[in-house]
CSV table of C-alpha atoms in Angstrom, one decimal:
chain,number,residue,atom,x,y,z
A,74,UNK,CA,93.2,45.7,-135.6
A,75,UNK,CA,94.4,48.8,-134.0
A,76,UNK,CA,93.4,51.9,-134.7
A,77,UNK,CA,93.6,55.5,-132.6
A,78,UNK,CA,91.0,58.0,-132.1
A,79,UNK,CA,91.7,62.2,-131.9
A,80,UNK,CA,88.0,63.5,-131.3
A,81,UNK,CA,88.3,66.9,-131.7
A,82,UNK,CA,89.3,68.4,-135.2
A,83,UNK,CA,90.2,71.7,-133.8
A,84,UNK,CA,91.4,72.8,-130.2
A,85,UNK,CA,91.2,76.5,-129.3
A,86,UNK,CA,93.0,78.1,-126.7
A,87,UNK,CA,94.5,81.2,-125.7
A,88,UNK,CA,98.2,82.3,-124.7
A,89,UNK,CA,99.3,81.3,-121.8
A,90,UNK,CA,96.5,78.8,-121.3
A,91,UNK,CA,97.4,75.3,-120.0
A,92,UNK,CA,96.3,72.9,-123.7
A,93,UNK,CA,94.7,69.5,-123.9
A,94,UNK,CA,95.1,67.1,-127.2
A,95,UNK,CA,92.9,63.8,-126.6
A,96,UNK,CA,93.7,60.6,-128.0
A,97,UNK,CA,92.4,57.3,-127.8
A,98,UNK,CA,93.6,54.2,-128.7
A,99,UNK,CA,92.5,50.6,-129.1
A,100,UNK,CA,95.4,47.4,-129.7
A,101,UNK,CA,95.1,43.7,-128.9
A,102,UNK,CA,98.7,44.1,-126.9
A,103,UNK,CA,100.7,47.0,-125.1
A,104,UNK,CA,101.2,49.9,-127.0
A,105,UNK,CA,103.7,52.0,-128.3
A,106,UNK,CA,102.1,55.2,-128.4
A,107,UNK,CA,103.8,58.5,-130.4
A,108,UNK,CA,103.1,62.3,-130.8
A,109,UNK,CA,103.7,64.0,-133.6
A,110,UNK,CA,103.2,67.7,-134.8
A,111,UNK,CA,103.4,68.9,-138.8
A,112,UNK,CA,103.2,72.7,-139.7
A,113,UNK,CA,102.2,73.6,-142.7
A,114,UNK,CA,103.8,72.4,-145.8
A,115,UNK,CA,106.6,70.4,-143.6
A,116,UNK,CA,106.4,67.0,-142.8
A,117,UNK,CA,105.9,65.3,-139.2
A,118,UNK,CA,108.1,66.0,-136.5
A,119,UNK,CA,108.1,63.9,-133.5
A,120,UNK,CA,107.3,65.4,-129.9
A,121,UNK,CA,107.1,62.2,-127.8
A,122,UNK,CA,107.0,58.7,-127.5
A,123,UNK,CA,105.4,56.0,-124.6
A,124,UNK,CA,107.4,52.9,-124.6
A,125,UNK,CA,107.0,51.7,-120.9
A,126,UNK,CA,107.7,52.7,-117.5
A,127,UNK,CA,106.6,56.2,-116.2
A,128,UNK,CA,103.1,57.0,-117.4
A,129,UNK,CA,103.7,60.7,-117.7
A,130,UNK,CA,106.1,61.2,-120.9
A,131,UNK,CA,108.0,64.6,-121.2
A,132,UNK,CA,108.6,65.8,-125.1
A,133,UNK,CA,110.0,68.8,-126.9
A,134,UNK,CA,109.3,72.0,-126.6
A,135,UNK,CA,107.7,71.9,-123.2
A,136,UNK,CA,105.0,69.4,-124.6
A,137,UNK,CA,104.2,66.2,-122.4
A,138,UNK,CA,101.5,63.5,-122.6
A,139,UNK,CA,100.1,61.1,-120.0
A,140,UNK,CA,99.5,57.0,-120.6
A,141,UNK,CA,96.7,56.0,-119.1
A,142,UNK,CA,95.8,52.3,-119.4
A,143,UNK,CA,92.5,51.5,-118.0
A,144,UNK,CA,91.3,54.5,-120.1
A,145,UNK,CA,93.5,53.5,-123.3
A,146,UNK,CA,94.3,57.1,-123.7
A,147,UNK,CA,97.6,58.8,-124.2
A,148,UNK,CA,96.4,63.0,-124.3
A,149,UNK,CA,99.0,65.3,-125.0
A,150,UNK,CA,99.4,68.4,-123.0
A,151,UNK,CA,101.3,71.9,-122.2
A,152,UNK,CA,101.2,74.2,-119.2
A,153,UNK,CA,101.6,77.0,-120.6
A,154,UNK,CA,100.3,77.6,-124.8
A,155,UNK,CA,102.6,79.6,-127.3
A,156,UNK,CA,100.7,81.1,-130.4
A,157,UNK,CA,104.1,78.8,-132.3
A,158,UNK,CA,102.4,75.9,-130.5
A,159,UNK,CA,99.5,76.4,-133.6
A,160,UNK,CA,100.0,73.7,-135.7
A,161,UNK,CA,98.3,69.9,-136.5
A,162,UNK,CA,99.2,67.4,-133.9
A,163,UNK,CA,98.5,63.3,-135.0
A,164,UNK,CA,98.5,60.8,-132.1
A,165,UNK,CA,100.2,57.2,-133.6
A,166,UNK,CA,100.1,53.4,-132.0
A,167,UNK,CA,102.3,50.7,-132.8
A,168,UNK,CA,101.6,47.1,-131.0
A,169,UNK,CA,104.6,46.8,-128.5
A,170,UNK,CA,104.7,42.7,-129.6
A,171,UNK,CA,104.0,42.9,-133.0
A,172,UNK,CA,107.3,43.8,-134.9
A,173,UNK,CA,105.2,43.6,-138.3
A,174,UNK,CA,103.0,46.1,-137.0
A,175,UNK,CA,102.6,48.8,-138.9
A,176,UNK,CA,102.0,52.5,-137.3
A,177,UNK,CA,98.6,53.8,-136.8
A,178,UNK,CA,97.6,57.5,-137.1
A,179,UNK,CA,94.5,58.9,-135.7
A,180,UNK,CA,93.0,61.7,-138.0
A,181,UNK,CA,94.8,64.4,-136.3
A,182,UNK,CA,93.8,67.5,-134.2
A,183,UNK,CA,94.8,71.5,-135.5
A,184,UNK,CA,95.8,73.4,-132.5
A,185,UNK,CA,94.9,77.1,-132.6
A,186,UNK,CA,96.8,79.2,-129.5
A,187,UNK,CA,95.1,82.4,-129.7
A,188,UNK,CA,97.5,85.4,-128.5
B,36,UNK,CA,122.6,65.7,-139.4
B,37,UNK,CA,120.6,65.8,-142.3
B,38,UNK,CA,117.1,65.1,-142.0
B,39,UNK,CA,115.3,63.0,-144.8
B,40,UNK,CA,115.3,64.3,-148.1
B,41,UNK,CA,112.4,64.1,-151.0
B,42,UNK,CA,112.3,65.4,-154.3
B,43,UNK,CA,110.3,67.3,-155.8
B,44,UNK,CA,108.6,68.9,-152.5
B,45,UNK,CA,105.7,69.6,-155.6
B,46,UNK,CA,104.3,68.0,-158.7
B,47,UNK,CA,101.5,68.9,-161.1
B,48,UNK,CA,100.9,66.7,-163.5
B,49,UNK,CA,97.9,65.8,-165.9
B,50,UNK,CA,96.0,62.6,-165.3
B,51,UNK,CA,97.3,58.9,-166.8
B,52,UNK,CA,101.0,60.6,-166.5
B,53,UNK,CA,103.3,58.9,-165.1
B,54,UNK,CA,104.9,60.4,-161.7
B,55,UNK,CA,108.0,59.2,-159.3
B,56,UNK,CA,108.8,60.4,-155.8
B,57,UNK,CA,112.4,60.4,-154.6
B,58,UNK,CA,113.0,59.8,-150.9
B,59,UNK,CA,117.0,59.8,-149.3
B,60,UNK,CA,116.6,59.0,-146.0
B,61,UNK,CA,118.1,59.4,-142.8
B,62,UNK,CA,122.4,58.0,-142.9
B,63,UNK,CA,121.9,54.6,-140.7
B,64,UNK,CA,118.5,53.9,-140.7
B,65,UNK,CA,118.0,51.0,-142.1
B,66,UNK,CA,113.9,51.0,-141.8
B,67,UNK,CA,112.0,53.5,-144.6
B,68,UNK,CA,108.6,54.4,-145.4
B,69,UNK,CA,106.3,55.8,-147.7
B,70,UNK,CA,103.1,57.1,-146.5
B,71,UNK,CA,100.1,59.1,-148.6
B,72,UNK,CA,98.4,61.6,-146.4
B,73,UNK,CA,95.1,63.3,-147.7
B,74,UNK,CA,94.3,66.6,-147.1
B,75,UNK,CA,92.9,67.1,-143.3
B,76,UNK,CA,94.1,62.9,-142.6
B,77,UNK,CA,96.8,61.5,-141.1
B,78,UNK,CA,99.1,59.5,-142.7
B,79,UNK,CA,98.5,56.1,-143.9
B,80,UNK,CA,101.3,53.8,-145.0
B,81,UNK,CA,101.9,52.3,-148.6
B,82,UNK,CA,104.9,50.6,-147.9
B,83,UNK,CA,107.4,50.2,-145.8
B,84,UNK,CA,111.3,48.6,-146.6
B,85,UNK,CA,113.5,46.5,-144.2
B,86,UNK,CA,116.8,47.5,-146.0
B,87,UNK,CA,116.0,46.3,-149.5
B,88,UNK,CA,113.5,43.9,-148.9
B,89,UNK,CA,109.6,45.3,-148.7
B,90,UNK,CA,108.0,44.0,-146.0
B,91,UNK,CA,105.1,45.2,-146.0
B,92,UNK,CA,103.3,46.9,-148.9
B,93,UNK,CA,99.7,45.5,-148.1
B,94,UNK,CA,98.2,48.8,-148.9
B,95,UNK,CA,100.2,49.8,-151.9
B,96,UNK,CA,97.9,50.0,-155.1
B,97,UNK,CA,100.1,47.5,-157.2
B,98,UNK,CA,98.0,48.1,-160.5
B,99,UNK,CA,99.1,51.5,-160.6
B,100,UNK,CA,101.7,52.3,-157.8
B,101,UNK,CA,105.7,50.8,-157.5
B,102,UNK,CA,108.0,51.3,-155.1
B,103,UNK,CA,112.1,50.6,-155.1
B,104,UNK,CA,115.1,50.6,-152.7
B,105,UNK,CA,117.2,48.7,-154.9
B,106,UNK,CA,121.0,49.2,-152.4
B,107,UNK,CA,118.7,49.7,-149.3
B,108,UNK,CA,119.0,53.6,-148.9
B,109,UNK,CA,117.4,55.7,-151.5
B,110,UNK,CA,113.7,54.7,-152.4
B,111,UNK,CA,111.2,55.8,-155.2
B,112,UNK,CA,108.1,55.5,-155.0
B,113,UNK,CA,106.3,55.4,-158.9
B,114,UNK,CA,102.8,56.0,-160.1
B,115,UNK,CA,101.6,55.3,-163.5
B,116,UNK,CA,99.4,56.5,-164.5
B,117,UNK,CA,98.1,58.6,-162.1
B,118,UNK,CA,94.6,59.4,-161.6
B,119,UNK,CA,93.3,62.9,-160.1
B,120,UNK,CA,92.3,60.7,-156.6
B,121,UNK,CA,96.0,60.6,-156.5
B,122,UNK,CA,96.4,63.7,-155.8
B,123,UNK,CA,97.8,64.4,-151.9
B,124,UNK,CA,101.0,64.4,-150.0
B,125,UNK,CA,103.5,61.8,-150.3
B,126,UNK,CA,105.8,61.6,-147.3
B,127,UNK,CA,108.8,59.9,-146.7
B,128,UNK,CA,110.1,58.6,-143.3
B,129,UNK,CA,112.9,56.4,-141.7
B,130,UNK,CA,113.7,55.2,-138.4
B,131,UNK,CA,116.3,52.5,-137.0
B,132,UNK,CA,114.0,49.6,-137.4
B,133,UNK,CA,113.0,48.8,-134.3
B,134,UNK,CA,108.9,49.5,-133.5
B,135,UNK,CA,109.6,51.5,-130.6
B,136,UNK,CA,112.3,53.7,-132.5
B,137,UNK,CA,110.1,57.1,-134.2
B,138,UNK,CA,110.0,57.6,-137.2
B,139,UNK,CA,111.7,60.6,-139.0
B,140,UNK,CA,109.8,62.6,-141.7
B,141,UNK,CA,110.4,64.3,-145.1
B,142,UNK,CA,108.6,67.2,-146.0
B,143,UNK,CA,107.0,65.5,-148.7
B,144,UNK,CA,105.7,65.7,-152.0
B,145,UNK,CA,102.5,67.5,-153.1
B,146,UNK,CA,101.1,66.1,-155.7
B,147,UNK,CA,98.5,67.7,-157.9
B,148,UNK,CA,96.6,65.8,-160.8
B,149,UNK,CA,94.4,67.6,-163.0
């Protein structure tokens, strides 16, 4: 089974702050690992994805997010916060070799960028 | 390009009503799924459509719950009746297919049981 872990339910930083977002995840296989980031009452809107090659993945909106194997993490991160960066972020994993697979969300992580 | 479309964005409705969730996703993509996501949660998927054909709807609630995509683009998803644990957002995605495509959101429905 795969499943992801986000173990913080709330992240606070200020302005102009460099941010963090740690997720976790376990699979039998390679990954596919995904970031996504919902504001209120809007669906989920896609930031970034890690299919294969260079572990550190560049997103939207400045947003970028390191694979890290031996640790089976994939944390998202920003240099530099915006207050519009305050929002709910979900970290997702798909099994690369399992086309079946269905895509798992870890229990998400709200982001508050204090001015 | 439109994004992916769902109707109605909210619903209140009394318990053992029946309820349906209209999703028109994404022109092209030919992979579309409904997810439930709980207040605080992430989403977890009821179902998810390979054209017309559900492939995998291992966690859909069949006593109560029914989904469609009967010419592989629009998609409903039913409940009936509906009981106040219902109650949460029902999203709608899409994506080409392919498991290391992402997946496109709707804004969802709210749905409210009292």
């Amino acid at each position: 089974a795969q499943s992801v872990a986000q173990p913080e339910d709330q992240v606070n930083v200020a302005e102009g702050n460099p941010l963090t977002v740690k997720c976790t995840y376990s699979v039998s296989g390679n990954p596919y690992l995904f970031w996504y980031v919902q504001y209120p009452n809007r669906g989920l809107q896609f930031l970034l994805k890690y299919i294969t090659g260079d572990n550190l993945v560049k997103g939207s909106y400045g947003f970028e997010a390191e694979f890290n194997k031996s640790q089976t993490s994939f944390h998202l991160k920003k240099p530099s916060a915006l207050v519009s960066d305050s929002a709910l972020y979900f970290c997702a994993v798909r099994e690369r070799n399992n086309a079946g697979n269905m895509l798992t969300f870890g229990g998400g992580t709200r982001l508050m960028v204090k001015p | 390009e439109a994004g992916v479309v769902q109707s109605p964005r909210y619903k209140i409705i009394e318990k053992k009503q029946p309820v349906a969730f209209w999703c028109n996703p994404i022109s092209g993509h030919n992979t579309l799924y409904w997810y439930l996501q709980n207040l605080g949660q992430g989403p977890e998927l009821l179902i998810r459509y390979e054209n017309e054909e559900a492939v995998d709807d291992s966690q859909l609630p069949k006593d109560r719950f029914s989904a469609e995509r009967l010419k592989g683009v629009d998609s409903t998803l039913k409940i009936q009746p509906a009981e106040l644990g219902d109650s949460a957002v029902y999203l709608c995605a899409s994506s080409l297919g392919l498991s290391r495509n992402e997946q496109f959101f709707g804004p969802g429905t709210r749905l409210t049981v009292l």
